Amino acid sequence: MINDETKRKLRELNMSEIIAGLEYQQLEPATVSLSFDERIQRLTDYVYQEKYNGKIQRLIKSAKLRFPQADIHSLYYDGRHLDRNLLSELFSCQYITHYQSIVLQGPTGAGKTFLSCVFGKQACLGQIKTKYIRFPDLLMEYGDASLVQGQQKKLLARYGKIPLLIIDEWLVSDLSDSELYFLFELMERRSDTTSTIFCTQYRKDDWIARMGEGIQAEAIVDRYAHSAYWIETGTMNMREYCSKNKIQ
């Protein structure tokens, strides 16, 4: 077994997983009898998996998903008219590779947020940086940034480069002229370089009206509403269903 000084050096090098892997091997008689090369191979596999798992957990935590426990196995389909084949294709995250976006449209309680978190979780599992934020909170961040010189540019730079940005409650709030300009700049930066998931109650034809009918509103719609994957989440109230069936 490795001594304390070697353990200290491994921890200093951020290689604590090697210590855990060796200790795990010591507890398995079958492993102890393996050749040096075989033990190194198993140790490498163990360390790789531990580091991968750690990275995934950090990505999920930093994404701040509304439902971090959401995954493809907990998604409910019956009665919702969701296209399983399309969702299965999108869960591969190829749309992110191709800088495509998704619009989840449906009434309150239709499960848009949960479904967006499933997409977000799949992206994290694919080691893709993801960020979830509510539309009102995004505008609030913009308002706070407006109070300090230079912060607006930093905010645009930060949100403009996130590979997958999930905006929940899209267009639920009325927009001032400055907020609309901020959205226009943000979507201009993200268009064709990143992917965005919009969760909204509003249909495609309502977007421009919600944003004030101006040129900037038309530009935003032109970049996303006509080319994104548009997924209707149905009229079934998932909050009511989950409450009646005691589903967390």
PDB file of C-alpha atoms in Angstrom:
ATOM      1  CA  MET A   1       0.000   0.000   0.000  1.00  0.00           C
ATOM      2  CA  ILE A   2       1.289   3.507  -0.802  1.00  0.00           C
ATOM      3  CA  ASN A   3       2.634   5.503   2.141  1.00  0.00           C
ATOM      4  CA  ASP A   4       1.314   8.756   3.581  1.00  0.00           C
ATOM      5  CA  GLU A   5       3.906  10.906   1.802  1.00  0.00           C
ATOM      6  CA  THR A   6       2.894   9.518  -1.583  1.00  0.00           C
ATOM      7  CA  LYS A   7      -0.758  10.135  -0.732  1.00  0.00           C
ATOM      8  CA  ARG A   8       0.079  13.714   0.162  1.00  0.00           C
ATOM      9  CA  LYS A   9       1.813  14.257  -3.162  1.00  0.00           C
ATOM     10  CA  LEU A  10      -1.093  12.724  -5.085  1.00  0.00           C
ATOM     11  CA  ARG A  11      -3.568  15.002  -3.303  1.00  0.00           C
ATOM     12  CA  GLU A  12      -1.341  18.004  -4.029  1.00  0.00           C
ATOM     13  CA  LEU A  13      -1.417  17.022  -7.707  1.00  0.00           C
ATOM     14  CA  ASN A  14      -5.225  16.745  -7.542  1.00  0.00           C
ATOM     15  CA  MET A  15      -5.045  12.968  -8.060  1.00  0.00           C
ATOM     16  CA  SER A  16      -7.002  11.791  -5.018  1.00  0.00           C
ATOM     17  CA  GLU A  17      -8.889   9.379  -7.259  1.00  0.00           C
ATOM     18  CA  ILE A  18      -5.706   7.318  -7.631  1.00  0.00           C
ATOM     19  CA  ILE A  19      -5.572   6.856  -3.864  1.00  0.00           C
ATOM     20  CA  ALA A  20      -9.201   5.732  -3.780  1.00  0.00           C
ATOM     21  CA  GLY A  21      -8.627   3.418  -6.737  1.00  0.00           C
ATOM     22  CA  LEU A  22      -5.623   1.736  -5.146  1.00  0.00           C
ATOM     23  CA  GLU A  23      -7.453   1.334  -1.844  1.00  0.00           C
ATOM     24  CA  TYR A  24     -10.373  -0.208  -3.718  1.00  0.00           C
ATOM     25  CA  GLN A  25      -8.022  -2.655  -5.441  1.00  0.00           C
ATOM     26  CA  GLN A  26      -6.512  -3.660  -2.096  1.00  0.00           C
ATOM     27  CA  LEU A  27      -9.950  -4.752  -0.901  1.00  0.00           C
ATOM     28  CA  GLU A  28     -10.398  -7.091  -3.878  1.00  0.00           C
ATOM     29  CA  PRO A  29      -8.258 -10.262  -3.654  1.00  0.00           C
ATOM     30  CA  ALA A  30      -8.835 -11.009  -7.348  1.00  0.00           C
ATOM     31  CA  THR A  31      -7.410  -7.618  -8.309  1.00  0.00           C
ATOM     32  CA  VAL A  32      -4.304  -8.009  -6.139  1.00  0.00           C
ATOM     33  CA  SER A  33      -3.363 -11.149  -8.091  1.00  0.00           C
ATOM     34  CA  LEU A  34      -3.466  -9.360 -11.459  1.00  0.00           C
ATOM     35  CA  SER A  35      -0.360  -8.315 -13.364  1.00  0.00           C
ATOM     36  CA  PHE A  36       1.014  -4.795 -13.058  1.00  0.00           C
ATOM     37  CA  ASP A  37      -0.268  -3.816 -16.514  1.00  0.00           C
ATOM     38  CA  GLU A  38      -3.768  -5.127 -15.745  1.00  0.00           C
ATOM     39  CA  ARG A  39      -3.888  -3.266 -12.447  1.00  0.00           C
ATOM     40  CA  ILE A  40      -2.758  -0.042 -14.127  1.00  0.00           C
ATOM     41  CA  GLN A  41      -5.459  -0.463 -16.756  1.00  0.00           C
ATOM     42  CA  ARG A  42      -8.152  -0.967 -14.130  1.00  0.00           C
ATOM     43  CA  LEU A  43      -6.821   1.923 -12.083  1.00  0.00           C
ATOM     44  CA  THR A  44      -6.878   4.178 -15.157  1.00  0.00           C
ATOM     45  CA  ASP A  45     -10.464   3.161 -15.937  1.00  0.00           C
ATOM     46  CA  TYR A  46     -11.474   3.884 -12.337  1.00  0.00           C
ATOM     47  CA  VAL A  47      -9.802   7.315 -12.242  1.00  0.00           C
ATOM     48  CA  TYR A  48     -11.235   8.266 -15.641  1.00  0.00           C
ATOM     49  CA  GLN A  49     -14.776   7.349 -14.554  1.00  0.00           C
ATOM     50  CA  GLU A  50     -14.441   9.210 -11.255  1.00  0.00           C
ATOM     51  CA  LYS A  51     -13.189  12.366 -12.967  1.00  0.00           C
ATOM     52  CA  TYR A  52     -15.928  12.104 -15.611  1.00  0.00           C
ATOM     53  CA  ASN A  53     -18.601  11.719 -12.926  1.00  0.00           C
ATOM     54  CA  GLY A  54     -17.176  14.673 -11.037  1.00  0.00           C
ATOM     55  CA  LYS A  55     -17.211  16.869 -14.130  1.00  0.00           C
ATOM     56  CA  ILE A  56     -20.809  15.901 -14.925  1.00  0.00           C
ATOM     57  CA  GLN A  57     -21.947  16.749 -11.402  1.00  0.00           C
ATOM     58  CA  ARG A  58     -20.203  20.122 -11.607  1.00  0.00           C
ATOM     59  CA  LEU A  59     -21.881  20.858 -14.941  1.00  0.00           C
ATOM     60  CA  ILE A  60     -25.311  19.937 -13.566  1.00  0.00           C
ATOM     61  CA  LYS A  61     -24.754  22.066 -10.479  1.00  0.00           C
ATOM     62  CA  SER A  62     -23.549  25.103 -12.441  1.00  0.00           C
ATOM     63  CA  ALA A  63     -26.474  24.755 -14.903  1.00  0.00           C
ATOM     64  CA  LYS A  64     -28.868  25.541 -12.016  1.00  0.00           C
ATOM     65  CA  LEU A  65     -31.636  23.467 -13.615  1.00  0.00           C
ATOM     66  CA  ARG A  66     -35.081  24.001 -12.122  1.00  0.00           C
ATOM     67  CA  PHE A  67     -35.423  20.197 -11.931  1.00  0.00           C
ATOM     68  CA  PRO A  68     -31.886  18.762 -11.646  1.00  0.00           C
ATOM     69  CA  GLN A  69     -33.346  15.268 -11.126  1.00  0.00           C
ATOM     70  CA  ALA A  70     -35.047  15.334 -14.551  1.00  0.00           C
ATOM     71  CA  ASP A  71     -33.885  12.710 -17.032  1.00  0.00           C
ATOM     72  CA  ILE A  72     -35.152  10.899 -20.100  1.00  0.00           C
ATOM     73  CA  HIS A  73     -36.342   7.926 -18.027  1.00  0.00           C
ATOM     74  CA  SER A  74     -38.696  10.084 -15.940  1.00  0.00           C
ATOM     75  CA  LEU A  75     -40.318  11.805 -18.921  1.00  0.00           C
ATOM     76  CA  TYR A  76     -44.075  11.089 -19.200  1.00  0.00           C
ATOM     77  CA  TYR A  77     -45.491  10.623 -22.710  1.00  0.00           C
ATOM     78  CA  ASP A  78     -49.026   9.181 -22.443  1.00  0.00           C
ATOM     79  CA  GLY A  79     -51.718  11.606 -23.536  1.00  0.00           C
ATOM     80  CA  ARG A  80     -49.283  14.417 -24.357  1.00  0.00           C
ATOM     81  CA  HIS A  81     -48.838  13.761 -28.105  1.00  0.00           C
ATOM     82  CA  LEU A  82     -45.073  14.203 -27.836  1.00  0.00           C
ATOM     83  CA  ASP A  83     -43.077  12.926 -30.798  1.00  0.00           C
ATOM     84  CA  ARG A  84     -40.889  10.203 -29.254  1.00  0.00           C
ATOM     85  CA  ASN A  85     -38.745   9.838 -32.364  1.00  0.00           C
ATOM     86  CA  LEU A  86     -38.004  13.561 -32.553  1.00  0.00           C
ATOM     87  CA  LEU A  87     -37.230  13.787 -28.841  1.00  0.00           C
ATOM     88  CA  SER A  88     -34.977  10.740 -29.046  1.00  0.00           C
ATOM     89  CA  GLU A  89     -33.083  12.402 -31.879  1.00  0.00           C
ATOM     90  CA  LEU A  90     -32.756  15.678 -29.963  1.00  0.00           C
ATOM     91  CA  PHE A  91     -31.616  13.932 -26.781  1.00  0.00           C
ATOM     92  CA  SER A  92     -28.461  12.965 -28.685  1.00  0.00           C
ATOM     93  CA  CYS A  93     -27.550  16.692 -28.531  1.00  0.00           C
ATOM     94  CA  GLN A  94     -26.627  16.857 -32.213  1.00  0.00           C
ATOM     95  CA  TYR A  95     -28.747  20.011 -32.470  1.00  0.00           C
ATOM     96  CA  ILE A  96     -26.194  21.701 -30.183  1.00  0.00           C
ATOM     97  CA  THR A  97     -23.344  20.572 -32.425  1.00  0.00           C
ATOM     98  CA  HIS A  98     -25.188  22.188 -35.350  1.00  0.00           C
ATOM     99  CA  TYR A  99     -26.104  25.336 -33.362  1.00  0.00           C
ATOM    100  CA  GLN A 100     -29.833  24.702 -33.641  1.00  0.00           C
ATOM    101  CA  SER A 101     -32.442  25.748 -31.111  1.00  0.00           C
ATOM    102  CA  ILE A 102     -35.691  24.430 -29.621  1.00  0.00           C
ATOM    103  CA  VAL A 103     -38.977  26.094 -28.712  1.00  0.00           C
ATOM    104  CA  LEU A 104     -41.164  24.310 -26.153  1.00  0.00           C
ATOM    105  CA  GLN A 105     -44.641  25.817 -26.439  1.00  0.00           C
ATOM    106  CA  GLY A 106     -47.688  25.041 -24.328  1.00  0.00           C
ATOM    107  CA  PRO A 107     -50.023  26.366 -21.631  1.00  0.00           C
ATOM    108  CA  THR A 108     -49.171  26.743 -17.963  1.00  0.00           C
ATOM    109  CA  GLY A 109     -48.543  23.375 -16.330  1.00  0.00           C
ATOM    110  CA  ALA A 110     -47.877  21.510 -19.601  1.00  0.00           C
ATOM    111  CA  GLY A 111     -44.427  20.356 -18.485  1.00  0.00           C
ATOM    112  CA  LYS A 112     -42.290  22.728 -20.540  1.00  0.00           C
ATOM    113  CA  THR A 113     -39.836  23.434 -17.726  1.00  0.00           C
ATOM    114  CA  PHE A 114     -39.350  19.767 -16.853  1.00  0.00           C
ATOM    115  CA  LEU A 115     -38.788  18.839 -20.494  1.00  0.00           C
ATOM    116  CA  SER A 116     -36.275  21.657 -20.888  1.00  0.00           C
ATOM    117  CA  CYS A 117     -34.411  20.317 -17.852  1.00  0.00           C
ATOM    118  CA  VAL A 118     -34.318  16.867 -19.456  1.00  0.00           C
ATOM    119  CA  PHE A 119     -32.646  18.484 -22.473  1.00  0.00           C
ATOM    120  CA  GLY A 120     -30.312  20.350 -20.129  1.00  0.00           C
ATOM    121  CA  LYS A 121     -29.420  17.183 -18.226  1.00  0.00           C
ATOM    122  CA  GLN A 122     -28.617  15.363 -21.477  1.00  0.00           C
ATOM    123  CA  ALA A 123     -26.361  18.223 -22.511  1.00  0.00           C
ATOM    124  CA  CYS A 124     -24.524  18.051 -19.184  1.00  0.00           C
ATOM    125  CA  LEU A 125     -24.082  14.295 -19.604  1.00  0.00           C
ATOM    126  CA  GLY A 126     -22.533  15.092 -22.965  1.00  0.00           C
ATOM    127  CA  GLN A 127     -20.108  17.440 -21.164  1.00  0.00           C
ATOM    128  CA  ILE A 128     -21.749  20.526 -22.694  1.00  0.00           C
ATOM    129  CA  LYS A 129     -21.945  23.652 -20.555  1.00  0.00           C
ATOM    130  CA  THR A 130     -25.565  24.562 -19.911  1.00  0.00           C
ATOM    131  CA  LYS A 131     -27.391  27.377 -18.127  1.00  0.00           C
ATOM    132  CA  TYR A 132     -31.050  27.574 -17.070  1.00  0.00           C
ATOM    133  CA  ILE A 133     -32.642  30.924 -16.269  1.00  0.00           C
ATOM    134  CA  ARG A 134     -36.152  32.353 -16.051  1.00  0.00           C
ATOM    135  CA  PHE A 135     -36.899  35.213 -18.421  1.00  0.00           C
ATOM    136  CA  PRO A 136     -37.812  37.634 -15.584  1.00  0.00           C
ATOM    137  CA  ASP A 137     -34.536  36.788 -13.814  1.00  0.00           C
ATOM    138  CA  LEU A 138     -32.570  37.421 -17.004  1.00  0.00           C
ATOM    139  CA  LEU A 139     -34.157  40.867 -17.291  1.00  0.00           C
ATOM    140  CA  MET A 140     -33.429  41.481 -13.621  1.00  0.00           C
ATOM    141  CA  GLU A 141     -29.766  40.646 -14.181  1.00  0.00           C
ATOM    142  CA  TYR A 142     -29.752  43.085 -17.083  1.00  0.00           C
ATOM    143  CA  GLY A 143     -31.304  45.775 -14.894  1.00  0.00           C
ATOM    144  CA  ASP A 144     -28.650  45.265 -12.220  1.00  0.00           C
ATOM    145  CA  ALA A 145     -25.898  45.337 -14.845  1.00  0.00           C
ATOM    146  CA  SER A 146     -27.236  48.647 -16.168  1.00  0.00           C
ATOM    147  CA  LEU A 147     -26.329  50.325 -12.879  1.00  0.00           C
ATOM    148  CA  VAL A 148     -22.594  49.715 -13.293  1.00  0.00           C
ATOM    149  CA  GLN A 149     -20.571  50.931 -16.255  1.00  0.00           C
ATOM    150  CA  GLY A 150     -19.287  48.076 -18.390  1.00  0.00           C
ATOM    151  CA  GLN A 151     -21.380  45.367 -16.759  1.00  0.00           C
ATOM    152  CA  GLN A 152     -23.869  45.153 -19.624  1.00  0.00           C
ATOM    153  CA  LYS A 153     -21.102  44.138 -22.048  1.00  0.00           C
ATOM    154  CA  LYS A 154     -19.844  41.544 -19.581  1.00  0.00           C
ATOM    155  CA  LEU A 155     -23.377  40.167 -19.186  1.00  0.00           C
ATOM    156  CA  LEU A 156     -23.795  39.903 -22.957  1.00  0.00           C
ATOM    157  CA  ALA A 157     -20.399  38.242 -23.292  1.00  0.00           C
ATOM    158  CA  ARG A 158     -21.192  35.710 -20.558  1.00  0.00           C
ATOM    159  CA  TYR A 159     -24.631  34.701 -21.832  1.00  0.00           C
ATOM    160  CA  GLY A 160     -23.659  35.040 -25.469  1.00  0.00           C
ATOM    161  CA  LYS A 161     -21.165  32.169 -25.386  1.00  0.00           C
ATOM    162  CA  ILE A 162     -22.978  29.538 -23.278  1.00  0.00           C
ATOM    163  CA  PRO A 163     -23.326  26.482 -25.572  1.00  0.00           C
ATOM    164  CA  LEU A 164     -26.862  25.716 -24.351  1.00  0.00           C
ATOM    165  CA  LEU A 165     -28.966  28.447 -22.751  1.00  0.00           C
ATOM    166  CA  ILE A 166     -32.436  27.517 -21.460  1.00  0.00           C
ATOM    167  CA  ILE A 167     -34.751  30.514 -21.091  1.00  0.00           C
ATOM    168  CA  ASP A 168     -37.899  29.594 -19.176  1.00  0.00           C
ATOM    169  CA  GLU A 169     -41.086  31.711 -19.210  1.00  0.00           C
ATOM    170  CA  TRP A 170     -39.952  33.362 -22.441  1.00  0.00           C
ATOM    171  CA  LEU A 171     -41.769  36.668 -23.093  1.00  0.00           C
ATOM    172  CA  VAL A 172     -43.892  36.370 -19.953  1.00  0.00           C
ATOM    173  CA  SER A 173     -42.826  39.916 -18.976  1.00  0.00           C
ATOM    174  CA  ASP A 174     -43.444  43.166 -20.831  1.00  0.00           C
ATOM    175  CA  LEU A 175     -40.294  44.692 -22.293  1.00  0.00           C
ATOM    176  CA  SER A 176     -38.909  48.208 -22.158  1.00  0.00           C
ATOM    177  CA  ASP A 177     -37.025  49.552 -25.173  1.00  0.00           C
ATOM    178  CA  SER A 178     -33.663  49.001 -23.474  1.00  0.00           C
ATOM    179  CA  GLU A 179     -34.587  45.403 -22.501  1.00  0.00           C
ATOM    180  CA  LEU A 180     -35.640  44.655 -26.068  1.00  0.00           C
ATOM    181  CA  TYR A 181     -32.330  46.025 -27.321  1.00  0.00           C
ATOM    182  CA  PHE A 182     -30.502  43.804 -24.817  1.00  0.00           C
ATOM    183  CA  LEU A 183     -32.397  40.734 -26.079  1.00  0.00           C
ATOM    184  CA  PHE A 184     -31.689  41.704 -29.669  1.00  0.00           C
ATOM    185  CA  GLU A 185     -27.960  41.967 -28.953  1.00  0.00           C
ATOM    186  CA  LEU A 186     -27.970  38.707 -27.002  1.00  0.00           C
ATOM    187  CA  MET A 187     -29.789  36.751 -29.701  1.00  0.00           C
ATOM    188  CA  GLU A 188     -27.591  38.317 -32.377  1.00  0.00           C
ATOM    189  CA  ARG A 189     -24.531  36.944 -30.567  1.00  0.00           C
ATOM    190  CA  ARG A 190     -26.067  33.524 -29.969  1.00  0.00           C
ATOM    191  CA  SER A 191     -27.625  32.983 -33.376  1.00  0.00           C
ATOM    192  CA  ASP A 192     -25.694  30.422 -35.477  1.00  0.00           C
ATOM    193  CA  THR A 193     -23.004  30.002 -32.799  1.00  0.00           C
ATOM    194  CA  THR A 194     -24.861  28.431 -29.855  1.00  0.00           C
ATOM    195  CA  SER A 195     -28.158  26.730 -29.023  1.00  0.00           C
ATOM    196  CA  THR A 196     -31.087  28.126 -27.059  1.00  0.00           C
ATOM    197  CA  ILE A 197     -34.168  26.436 -25.623  1.00  0.00           C
ATOM    198  CA  PHE A 198     -37.185  28.702 -25.187  1.00  0.00           C
ATOM    199  CA  CYS A 199     -40.050  27.667 -22.889  1.00  0.00           C
ATOM    200  CA  THR A 200     -43.100  29.763 -23.686  1.00  0.00           C
ATOM    201  CA  GLN A 201     -46.876  29.973 -23.530  1.00  0.00           C
ATOM    202  CA  TYR A 202     -46.940  32.077 -26.689  1.00  0.00           C
ATOM    203  CA  ARG A 203     -47.283  30.778 -30.205  1.00  0.00           C
ATOM    204  CA  LYS A 204     -45.017  31.855 -33.032  1.00  0.00           C
ATOM    205  CA  ASP A 205     -47.425  34.506 -34.346  1.00  0.00           C
ATOM    206  CA  ASP A 206     -47.602  36.181 -30.921  1.00  0.00           C
ATOM    207  CA  TRP A 207     -43.867  36.707 -30.427  1.00  0.00           C
ATOM    208  CA  ILE A 208     -43.523  39.959 -32.359  1.00  0.00           C
ATOM    209  CA  ALA A 209     -46.568  41.461 -30.656  1.00  0.00           C
ATOM    210  CA  ARG A 210     -45.182  40.500 -27.228  1.00  0.00           C
ATOM    211  CA  MET A 211     -41.932  42.293 -28.113  1.00  0.00           C
ATOM    212  CA  GLY A 212     -43.554  45.459 -29.408  1.00  0.00           C
ATOM    213  CA  GLU A 213     -43.863  45.019 -33.190  1.00  0.00           C
ATOM    214  CA  GLY A 214     -40.545  46.754 -33.945  1.00  0.00           C
ATOM    215  CA  ILE A 215     -37.645  45.891 -36.240  1.00  0.00           C
ATOM    216  CA  GLN A 216     -35.640  44.367 -33.404  1.00  0.00           C
ATOM    217  CA  ALA A 217     -38.559  42.115 -32.485  1.00  0.00           C
ATOM    218  CA  GLU A 218     -38.853  40.985 -36.095  1.00  0.00           C
ATOM    219  CA  ALA A 219     -35.114  40.270 -36.195  1.00  0.00           C
ATOM    220  CA  ILE A 220     -35.283  38.082 -33.091  1.00  0.00           C
ATOM    221  CA  VAL A 221     -38.211  36.105 -34.471  1.00  0.00           C
ATOM    222  CA  ASP A 222     -36.494  35.723 -37.843  1.00  0.00           C
ATOM    223  CA  ARG A 223     -33.423  34.211 -36.164  1.00  0.00           C
ATOM    224  CA  TYR A 224     -35.263  31.649 -34.054  1.00  0.00           C
ATOM    225  CA  ALA A 225     -38.992  31.153 -34.415  1.00  0.00           C
ATOM    226  CA  HIS A 226     -38.877  29.977 -38.038  1.00  0.00           C
ATOM    227  CA  SER A 227     -35.828  27.694 -37.918  1.00  0.00           C
ATOM    228  CA  ALA A 228     -35.922  26.155 -34.424  1.00  0.00           C
ATOM    229  CA  TYR A 229     -37.450  22.791 -33.573  1.00  0.00           C
ATOM    230  CA  TRP A 230     -40.952  23.762 -32.438  1.00  0.00           C
ATOM    231  CA  ILE A 231     -42.374  21.260 -29.954  1.00  0.00           C
ATOM    232  CA  GLU A 232     -45.945  21.459 -28.690  1.00  0.00           C
ATOM    233  CA  THR A 233     -46.053  20.091 -25.141  1.00  0.00           C
ATOM    234  CA  GLY A 234     -49.819  19.431 -25.246  1.00  0.00           C
ATOM    235  CA  THR A 235     -52.661  20.627 -23.053  1.00  0.00           C
ATOM    236  CA  MET A 236     -52.372  18.043 -20.277  1.00  0.00           C
ATOM    237  CA  ASN A 237     -51.694  19.713 -16.918  1.00  0.00           C
ATOM    238  CA  MET A 238     -48.656  17.851 -15.640  1.00  0.00           C
ATOM    239  CA  ARG A 239     -48.707  19.606 -12.260  1.00  0.00           C
ATOM    240  CA  GLU A 240     -52.209  18.271 -11.653  1.00  0.00           C
ATOM    241  CA  TYR A 241     -51.255  14.804 -12.917  1.00  0.00           C
ATOM    242  CA  CYS A 242     -48.149  14.585 -10.759  1.00  0.00           C
ATOM    243  CA  SER A 243     -50.043  15.844  -7.707  1.00  0.00           C
ATOM    244  CA  LYS A 244     -52.824  13.277  -8.097  1.00  0.00           C
ATOM    245  CA  ASN A 245     -50.354  10.448  -8.654  1.00  0.00           C
ATOM    246  CA  LYS A 246     -47.921  11.624  -5.951  1.00  0.00           C
ATOM    247  CA  ILE A 247     -45.052  11.948  -8.417  1.00  0.00           C
ATOM    248  CA  GLN A 248     -42.169  14.134  -7.271  1.00  0.00           C
TER     249      GLN A 248
END
